[in-house]
């Protein structure tokens, strides 16, 4: 969408908030009553608007892990966790994964509608022309240990982009916001592939503008200067689909991190670096790496019952990685598509028997019949199968989360852009229940017992 009409749309959105008041809720405490608006969006649960609670009742709400809190209004992604539904700008993930391409989904997330053929071509050309990194960024890698985790390299290099592209860090300039979004989407494959090349001790391969986004990434990752690289269409399609499936997922931990960092007015590269750091943890994007480690540790189907026993033991701290989700209380729709893609990839690669896939499927079957998982509504999430596919495609385990970060960059930057373009946004600043000592006087050192 051209910038001018985009600005127009942003203005219209500013005039008409997307959620509507559908009622009120009253809260009474200490003989005082607050009447709070109840808001509803297009889909999903109603929300009590508690913003006036402090001024009316002198109290805050307490929700430490935000399990019951909507932190923003957003028109980008919708999840129905009970029914296992995921929509981007209204389009079901199944339809996008089947019919769309990653750059088309990127356009959809960023601009709100599916592009026309002309708009997609212009967008693709724009992204393709930004894929190279400032040549001096190459030197960053010399400073890392050879065995540095690629997520550590991604955090650093993306954060450092703000020092290399100062011409696109004015968040109040719509054109600069757009350029930095394009730069991030375009350069992430190069950064991710180079992090691997550095680990592997191989020469960095430069992006190729004659290849598609997914193809160029696979080329930079797998190719070496001494051999001709032949892209495989089935693996390219699988890569593109993996990118689509990870592109956005509303207000998850890393996206909320990006929004919170962005709410201070910091630049988009710094925000996305913060998002990468947040994604790294095993409870979030790091789970795909953890799933393969877990499967390797289980080793054989015969060991599954013992493993499940450990998972159920609250003192063991062992989790069934790739299972469970804060929002999905049903099968994650992305996991279903991942499982299908997994078969396509293994078939293409001529892998008739995958002991890892067999083990994963047996583990899933046993877990889905076990009352512990059934009663807690724990189902496979996107990470349960993604590692198996990525591993079959020749990606080392440590690269799984960086590939997630590469795909999620468009979600992060779209959510950041949406927030900045919302005229009502303020710095994010949660409150707390203070449980420390009440005020007391300083005791000089010689008087302390
Ligand atoms: N294995 C075993 N038990 C689990 C698991 C699991 N994977 N997930 C949740 N539970 C249990 C909890 O211990 C809790 O049990 P309790 O009621 O007896 O105390 C119950 O199920 C509810 O779980 P919560 O901890 O409340 O779920 P929460 O929303 O806080 O956590 C999370 C969600 C972090 C995803 C969790 O399910 C988990 O750690 N899963 C494994 C890691 C993983 O796969 N993460 C990827 C998530 S998807 C993504 O980010 C791409």
GROMACS .gro file of C-alpha atoms in nm, residues 21 24 66 74 166 175 192 204 206 259 281 428 448:
model
   13
   21UNK     CA    1  -1.807  -0.049   2.446
   24UNK     CA    2  -2.021  -0.199   3.196
   66UNK     CA    3  -0.061  -1.128   3.198
   74UNK     CA    4  -0.447  -0.494   1.754
  166UNK     CA    5   2.083   0.588   1.138
  175UNK     CA    6   0.889   0.664   0.560
  192UNK     CA    7   2.090  -1.576   1.025
  204UNK     CA    8   2.991  -1.613   0.403
  206UNK     CA    9   2.604  -1.319  -0.025
  259UNK     CA   10   0.608  -0.344   2.207
  281UNK     CA   11   1.416  -1.891   2.614
  428UNK     CA   12   0.426   0.068   2.894
  448UNK     CA   13   2.421  -0.270   6.318
   0.00000   0.00000   0.00000
